[in-house]
Amino acid sequence: SIPNNPSSAFFGFMGVTSAIVFANLGAAYGTAKSGVGISSMGVMRPDLVMRSIIPVVMAGVLGIYGLITAVIINGKLDTPATYSSYSGYAHLGAGLTVGMSSLAAGLAIGIVGDAGVRANAQQPRLFVGMILILIFAEALGLYGLIVGLVVASTASEKGAGLCTSYAP
């Protein structure tokens, strides 16, 4: 059996980092871009500001996806002597899956939220269409969360017994 590589823990920690960092980048962009649209629209239609907060809330949920994944991966990390390369790569993949999916969803939510709240101020019948588009954009992040959690939670079992401890 091959000894465990001590650097495999690096990949696990990079999974934790990429999950939270990329998810928060998506959440921040979605919040900022939608917030600009809400502020611009609120000058002429202040009565619609609270109704237009929905894209900001949906963008904030993306950061929670990254937080959940980072905490779960961190709980699965083990000492470098017993943490297999398989687990390290799987946790990196899980973190990147959730982080990048949430980043993409945040970009979509920000752009749709900005244009949607401005358009809704001019034509209120567009509200339902905007919400549907936002739901489908949010679903992209949710798909990444589901896949990332499955990969992260099964890595320990699938990678068990592949390597021996490198410690003497």
XYZ file of C-alpha atoms in Angstrom, residues 55-165:
111
model
C -32.617 39.442 -5.338
C -30.434 40.603 -2.436
C -31.840 37.884 -0.168
C -31.351 35.247 -2.859
C -27.753 36.360 -3.382
C -27.106 36.158 0.361
C -28.248 32.533 0.408
C -25.341 31.693 -1.914
C -22.883 32.674 0.809
C -24.692 30.297 3.165
C -24.182 27.468 0.644
C -20.437 28.099 0.781
C -20.463 28.299 4.570
C -22.322 24.998 4.926
C -19.933 23.238 2.573
C -16.819 24.702 4.191
C -17.954 23.597 7.656
C -18.776 20.072 6.439
C -15.449 19.676 4.626
C -13.583 21.065 7.639
C -15.287 18.475 9.846
C -14.049 15.702 7.539
C -10.403 16.860 7.577
C -8.076 14.572 9.488
C -4.433 14.568 10.521
C -2.068 14.487 7.511
C -0.870 11.038 8.560
C -4.314 9.517 7.994
C -5.861 11.907 5.437
C -5.673 10.262 2.015
C -4.946 12.003 -1.273
C -8.325 10.745 -2.476
C -10.065 12.614 0.333
C -8.007 15.733 -0.307
C -8.852 15.788 -4.002
C -12.507 14.969 -3.323
C -12.787 17.789 -0.797
C -11.097 20.187 -3.202
C -13.544 19.124 -5.909
C -16.505 19.546 -3.558
C -15.378 23.015 -2.525
C -14.782 24.122 -6.095
C -18.133 22.695 -7.200
C -20.089 24.642 -4.602
C -17.965 27.776 -4.851
C -17.989 28.073 -8.621
C -21.679 27.167 -8.905
C -22.516 29.841 -6.360
C -20.300 32.352 -8.143
C -22.108 31.696 -11.422
C -25.493 31.928 -9.688
C -24.454 35.206 -8.051
C -23.502 36.684 -11.401
C -26.880 35.692 -12.840
C -28.815 36.938 -9.805
C -26.984 40.255 -9.851
C -27.601 40.952 -13.513
C -31.233 39.771 -13.478
C -31.900 41.511 -10.155
C -30.527 44.831 -11.383
C -32.443 44.836 -14.656
C -35.509 43.191 -13.110
C -36.137 45.681 -10.315
C -35.682 48.613 -12.698
C -38.075 47.063 -15.213
C -40.552 46.172 -12.466
C -40.696 49.831 -11.438
C -41.888 50.720 -14.947
C -44.110 47.670 -15.558
C -45.364 45.860 -12.425
C -46.555 42.829 -14.440
C -42.892 41.853 -14.905
C -42.522 40.933 -11.213
C -43.530 37.272 -11.530
C -41.247 36.773 -14.533
C -38.333 38.341 -12.665
C -38.927 36.053 -9.677
C -39.013 32.962 -11.904
C -35.735 33.911 -13.562
C -34.166 34.525 -10.143
C -35.360 31.122 -8.923
C -33.730 29.379 -11.865
C -30.523 31.345 -11.293
C -30.530 30.359 -7.610
C -31.073 26.734 -8.617
C -27.623 26.729 -10.241
C -26.059 27.314 -6.841
C -28.321 24.713 -5.264
C -27.261 22.098 -7.824
C -23.627 22.784 -6.948
C -24.420 22.501 -3.249
C -26.081 19.109 -3.702
C -23.217 17.678 -5.768
C -20.589 19.173 -3.463
C -22.202 17.706 -0.362
C -22.492 14.273 -1.951
C -18.828 14.320 -2.999
C -17.611 15.626 0.370
C -19.686 13.221 2.435
C -18.687 10.076 0.520
C -14.957 10.845 0.187
C -13.972 9.226 3.494
C -15.652 5.907 2.702
C -14.495 5.713 -0.912
C -10.934 6.710 -0.035
C -10.604 4.360 2.941
C -7.840 1.783 2.802
C -6.138 3.178 -0.292
C -3.048 4.328 1.575
C -1.185 3.684 4.785
C -0.023 6.264 7.307
